[in-house]
PDB file of C-alpha atoms in Angstrom:
ATOM      1  CA  MET A   1      -0.030  -0.008   0.007  1.00  0.00           C
ATOM      2  CA  LYS A   2       1.377   3.444  -0.904  1.00  0.00           C
ATOM      3  CA  PHE A   3       1.136   6.209   1.678  1.00  0.00           C
ATOM      4  CA  THR A   4       1.073  10.024   1.369  1.00  0.00           C
ATOM      5  CA  LYS A   5       0.135  10.709   4.965  1.00  0.00           C
ATOM      6  CA  TYR A   6      -0.190   8.872   8.270  1.00  0.00           C
ATOM      7  CA  ASP A   7      -2.869   9.325  10.902  1.00  0.00           C
ATOM      8  CA  GLU A   8      -1.593  10.270  14.358  1.00  0.00           C
ATOM      9  CA  GLY A   9      -0.494   7.226  16.343  1.00  0.00           C
ATOM     10  CA  THR A  10       0.099   5.091  13.274  1.00  0.00           C
ATOM     11  CA  PRO A  11       3.467   3.397  12.792  1.00  0.00           C
ATOM     12  CA  CYS A  12       4.975   5.461   9.980  1.00  0.00           C
ATOM     13  CA  TRP A  13       8.677   4.687   9.974  1.00  0.00           C
ATOM     14  CA  THR A  14      11.141   1.994  11.044  1.00  0.00           C
ATOM     15  CA  ASP A  15      14.881   2.104  11.123  1.00  0.00           C
ATOM     16  CA  LEU A  16      17.703  -0.141  12.186  1.00  0.00           C
ATOM     17  CA  MET A  17      20.465   1.050  14.478  1.00  0.00           C
ATOM     18  CA  THR A  18      23.360  -1.275  13.835  1.00  0.00           C
ATOM     19  CA  ASN A  19      27.092  -1.481  14.693  1.00  0.00           C
ATOM     20  CA  ASP A  20      27.827  -2.769  11.149  1.00  0.00           C
ATOM     21  CA  ILE A  21      25.779  -0.855   8.636  1.00  0.00           C
ATOM     22  CA  GLU A  22      27.472  -2.366   5.604  1.00  0.00           C
ATOM     23  CA  LYS A  23      26.599  -5.930   6.696  1.00  0.00           C
ATOM     24  CA  ALA A  24      23.042  -4.785   7.403  1.00  0.00           C
ATOM     25  CA  LYS A  25      22.671  -3.151   4.024  1.00  0.00           C
ATOM     26  CA  ASP A  26      23.961  -6.242   2.264  1.00  0.00           C
ATOM     27  CA  PHE A  27      21.758  -8.573   4.297  1.00  0.00           C
ATOM     28  CA  TYR A  28      18.461  -6.686   3.820  1.00  0.00           C
ATOM     29  CA  SER A  29      19.112  -5.865   0.202  1.00  0.00           C
ATOM     30  CA  ASN A  30      19.758  -9.523  -0.562  1.00  0.00           C
ATOM     31  CA  VAL A  31      16.838 -10.815   1.514  1.00  0.00           C
ATOM     32  CA  PHE A  32      14.159  -8.236   0.464  1.00  0.00           C
ATOM     33  CA  GLY A  33      15.537  -6.758  -2.735  1.00  0.00           C
ATOM     34  CA  TRP A  34      15.800  -3.303  -1.241  1.00  0.00           C
ATOM     35  CA  GLU A  35      17.958  -0.797  -3.024  1.00  0.00           C
ATOM     36  CA  MET A  36      20.085   1.209  -0.594  1.00  0.00           C
ATOM     37  CA  TYR A  37      20.529   5.016  -0.798  1.00  0.00           C
ATOM     38  CA  THR A  38      22.952   6.708   1.552  1.00  0.00           C
ATOM     39  CA  ASN A  39      22.466  10.434   2.092  1.00  0.00           C
ATOM     40  CA  PRO A  40      25.728  12.063   1.035  1.00  0.00           C
ATOM     41  CA  SER A  41      25.332  15.030   3.407  1.00  0.00           C
ATOM     42  CA  GLU A  42      27.531  14.959   6.528  1.00  0.00           C
ATOM     43  CA  ASP A  43      24.556  16.471   8.368  1.00  0.00           C
ATOM     44  CA  PHE A  44      22.807  13.069   8.187  1.00  0.00           C
ATOM     45  CA  GLY A  45      25.787  10.894   9.307  1.00  0.00           C
ATOM     46  CA  GLY A  46      25.524   8.291   6.613  1.00  0.00           C
ATOM     47  CA  TYR A  47      21.841   7.610   7.140  1.00  0.00           C
ATOM     48  CA  THR A  48      20.657   5.088   4.532  1.00  0.00           C
ATOM     49  CA  THR A  49      17.159   4.321   3.280  1.00  0.00           C
ATOM     50  CA  GLY A  50      16.024   0.993   1.906  1.00  0.00           C
ATOM     51  CA  GLN A  51      13.898   1.450  -1.160  1.00  0.00           C
ATOM     52  CA  LEU A  52      11.718  -0.859  -3.221  1.00  0.00           C
ATOM     53  CA  ASP A  53      10.670   0.121  -6.730  1.00  0.00           C
ATOM     54  CA  GLY A  54      11.549   3.693  -5.974  1.00  0.00           C
ATOM     55  CA  GLU A  55       9.466   3.871  -2.813  1.00  0.00           C
ATOM     56  CA  VAL A  56      11.062   4.379   0.667  1.00  0.00           C
ATOM     57  CA  VAL A  57      10.622   1.396   2.926  1.00  0.00           C
ATOM     58  CA  CYS A  58      12.815   2.004   6.035  1.00  0.00           C
ATOM     59  CA  GLY A  59      16.116   3.428   7.298  1.00  0.00           C
ATOM     60  CA  PHE A  60      19.505   2.269   8.534  1.00  0.00           C
ATOM     61  CA  MET A  61      21.950   4.057  10.695  1.00  0.00           C
ATOM     62  CA  SER A  62      25.198   3.271  12.434  1.00  0.00           C
ATOM     63  CA  THR A  63      25.362   3.144  16.235  1.00  0.00           C
ATOM     64  CA  GLN A  64      28.693   4.919  15.831  1.00  0.00           C
ATOM     65  CA  GLY A  65      30.316   3.131  18.672  1.00  0.00           C
ATOM     66  CA  GLN A  66      27.495   3.755  21.085  1.00  0.00           C
ATOM     67  CA  GLU A  67      26.958   1.163  23.827  1.00  0.00           C
ATOM     68  CA  GLN A  68      23.654  -0.154  22.615  1.00  0.00           C
ATOM     69  CA  PRO A  69      22.471  -3.325  20.994  1.00  0.00           C
ATOM     70  CA  ASN A  70      21.471  -3.527  17.345  1.00  0.00           C
ATOM     71  CA  ALA A  71      17.738  -2.818  17.257  1.00  0.00           C
ATOM     72  CA  TRP A  72      14.855  -1.843  15.003  1.00  0.00           C
ATOM     73  CA  ASN A  73      13.105   1.421  16.033  1.00  0.00           C
ATOM     74  CA  VAL A  74       9.448   2.068  15.416  1.00  0.00           C
ATOM     75  CA  TYR A  75       8.222   5.656  14.915  1.00  0.00           C
ATOM     76  CA  LEU A  76       4.588   6.646  15.524  1.00  0.00           C
ATOM     77  CA  ALA A  77       3.194   9.585  13.568  1.00  0.00           C
ATOM     78  CA  THR A  78       2.326  12.678  15.484  1.00  0.00           C
ATOM     79  CA  ASP A  79       0.882  15.993  14.319  1.00  0.00           C
ATOM     80  CA  ASN A  80       2.368  17.878  17.212  1.00  0.00           C
ATOM     81  CA  ILE A  81       5.588  16.319  18.651  1.00  0.00           C
ATOM     82  CA  ASP A  82       5.798  18.883  21.477  1.00  0.00           C
ATOM     83  CA  GLN A  83       2.338  18.012  22.700  1.00  0.00           C
ATOM     84  CA  THR A  84       3.036  14.268  22.337  1.00  0.00           C
ATOM     85  CA  LEU A  85       6.121  14.592  24.547  1.00  0.00           C
ATOM     86  CA  GLU A  86       4.130  16.486  27.166  1.00  0.00           C
ATOM     87  CA  GLN A  87       1.653  13.595  27.176  1.00  0.00           C
ATOM     88  CA  VAL A  88       4.455  11.069  27.505  1.00  0.00           C
ATOM     89  CA  SER A  89       5.659  12.833  30.648  1.00  0.00           C
ATOM     90  CA  ALA A  90       2.168  13.389  32.034  1.00  0.00           C
ATOM     91  CA  ASN A  91       1.417   9.672  31.702  1.00  0.00           C
ATOM     92  CA  GLY A  92       4.485   8.278  33.448  1.00  0.00           C
ATOM     93  CA  GLY A  93       6.804   7.945  30.463  1.00  0.00           C
ATOM     94  CA  ASN A  94      10.298   9.370  30.051  1.00  0.00           C
ATOM     95  CA  VAL A  95      11.568  11.459  27.188  1.00  0.00           C
ATOM     96  CA  VAL A  96      14.878   9.837  26.292  1.00  0.00           C
ATOM     97  CA  MET A  97      15.769  12.063  23.363  1.00  0.00           C
ATOM     98  CA  ASP A  98      13.982  15.405  23.127  1.00  0.00           C
ATOM     99  CA  LYS A  99      12.709  16.755  19.822  1.00  0.00           C
ATOM    100  CA  MET A 100      15.318  16.888  17.140  1.00  0.00           C
ATOM    101  CA  ILE A 101      14.656  18.622  13.854  1.00  0.00           C
ATOM    102  CA  VAL A 102      15.873  16.471  10.976  1.00  0.00           C
ATOM    103  CA  GLY A 103      16.544  19.093   8.317  1.00  0.00           C
ATOM    104  CA  GLU A 104      13.498  19.825   6.214  1.00  0.00           C
ATOM    105  CA  HIS A 105      12.306  16.209   6.637  1.00  0.00           C
ATOM    106  CA  GLY A 106      10.570  16.554   9.970  1.00  0.00           C
ATOM    107  CA  SER A 107      11.137  16.209  13.738  1.00  0.00           C
ATOM    108  CA  MET A 108      11.808  13.119  15.827  1.00  0.00           C
ATOM    109  CA  ALA A 109      12.003  12.174  19.485  1.00  0.00           C
ATOM    110  CA  VAL A 110      12.467   9.023  21.543  1.00  0.00           C
ATOM    111  CA  ALA A 111      10.554   8.051  24.676  1.00  0.00           C
ATOM    112  CA  GLN A 112      10.296   5.172  27.068  1.00  0.00           C
ATOM    113  CA  ASP A 113       6.904   4.039  28.325  1.00  0.00           C
ATOM    114  CA  PRO A 114       6.284   3.300  32.033  1.00  0.00           C
ATOM    115  CA  GLN A 115       7.033  -0.409  31.447  1.00  0.00           C
ATOM    116  CA  GLY A 116      10.450   0.438  29.875  1.00  0.00           C
ATOM    117  CA  ALA A 117       9.746  -0.042  26.189  1.00  0.00           C
ATOM    118  CA  PHE A 118      11.276   2.475  23.798  1.00  0.00           C
ATOM    119  CA  VAL A 119       9.150   4.209  21.149  1.00  0.00           C
ATOM    120  CA  SER A 120      10.006   6.952  18.710  1.00  0.00           C
ATOM    121  CA  PHE A 121       7.794   9.722  17.322  1.00  0.00           C
ATOM    122  CA  TRP A 122       7.870  11.405  13.929  1.00  0.00           C
ATOM    123  CA  GLN A 123       6.287  14.692  12.988  1.00  0.00           C
ATOM    124  CA  ALA A 124       6.441  14.834   9.182  1.00  0.00           C
ATOM    125  CA  GLU A 125       7.418  17.860   7.095  1.00  0.00           C
ATOM    126  CA  LYS A 126       8.848  16.839   3.703  1.00  0.00           C
ATOM    127  CA  MET A 127       9.238  13.148   4.649  1.00  0.00           C
ATOM    128  CA  ILE A 128       6.119  11.346   5.818  1.00  0.00           C
ATOM    129  CA  GLY A 129       7.967   8.142   6.684  1.00  0.00           C
ATOM    130  CA  SER A 130       7.605   4.953   4.617  1.00  0.00           C
ATOM    131  CA  THR A 131       5.940   5.621   1.325  1.00  0.00           C
ATOM    132  CA  ILE A 132       5.150   1.913   0.947  1.00  0.00           C
ATOM    133  CA  ALA A 133       4.258  -0.650   3.643  1.00  0.00           C
ATOM    134  CA  ASN A 134       2.009  -3.660   4.282  1.00  0.00           C
ATOM    135  CA  GLU A 135       3.117  -5.263   0.997  1.00  0.00           C
ATOM    136  CA  TYR A 136       5.436  -8.062   0.001  1.00  0.00           C
ATOM    137  CA  ASN A 137       9.048  -7.237   1.023  1.00  0.00           C
ATOM    138  CA  THR A 138       8.042  -4.160   3.110  1.00  0.00           C
ATOM    139  CA  VAL A 139       7.429  -3.511   6.787  1.00  0.00           C
ATOM    140  CA  CYS A 140       3.999  -4.953   7.675  1.00  0.00           C
ATOM    141  CA  TRP A 141       3.779  -5.503  11.430  1.00  0.00           C
ATOM    142  CA  ASP A 142       4.806  -3.602  14.534  1.00  0.00           C
ATOM    143  CA  GLU A 143       4.260  -5.122  17.998  1.00  0.00           C
ATOM    144  CA  LEU A 144       4.971  -4.258  21.593  1.00  0.00           C
ATOM    145  CA  ALA A 145       5.956  -7.179  23.860  1.00  0.00           C
ATOM    146  CA  THR A 146       5.261  -6.180  27.460  1.00  0.00           C
ATOM    147  CA  SER A 147       4.771  -7.807  30.854  1.00  0.00           C
ATOM    148  CA  ASP A 148       2.055  -5.260  31.685  1.00  0.00           C
ATOM    149  CA  LEU A 149      -0.399  -5.102  28.822  1.00  0.00           C
ATOM    150  CA  GLU A 150      -2.998  -3.069  30.727  1.00  0.00           C
ATOM    151  CA  GLY A 151      -0.440  -0.553  31.860  1.00  0.00           C
ATOM    152  CA  ALA A 152       0.905  -0.176  28.380  1.00  0.00           C
TER     153      ALA A 152
END
């Protein structure tokens, strides 16, 4: 399915933080047939998008030596990232990375819910997130595994 906009709260983007971006790019391009495009601007630190038939599927970025495991990040669409972060705090969550403007593409932030799960938020400007999803060889499912379903 092709997307031009996401409703608030909908998963709109997924990216992989990895300590070996070249291996990840090779793996996912071979498994899913994604073409990889790395942004040449130093401002974006080698951020790479996986694309299928010219449509953007997901992103890849290096952990750049950070002490964190390789992990996929899920971004939920928001129309007002500042208000979303206020709601995170008001409801027992923690803002892990405050709003960061990503050029003309949009704004992102990372939070942790009261049960400890991480979630990211995306407020679109020029980039809505994935322009194709829920199809063969694209992202099609996002799930939260938690020990406190009611609390989450």
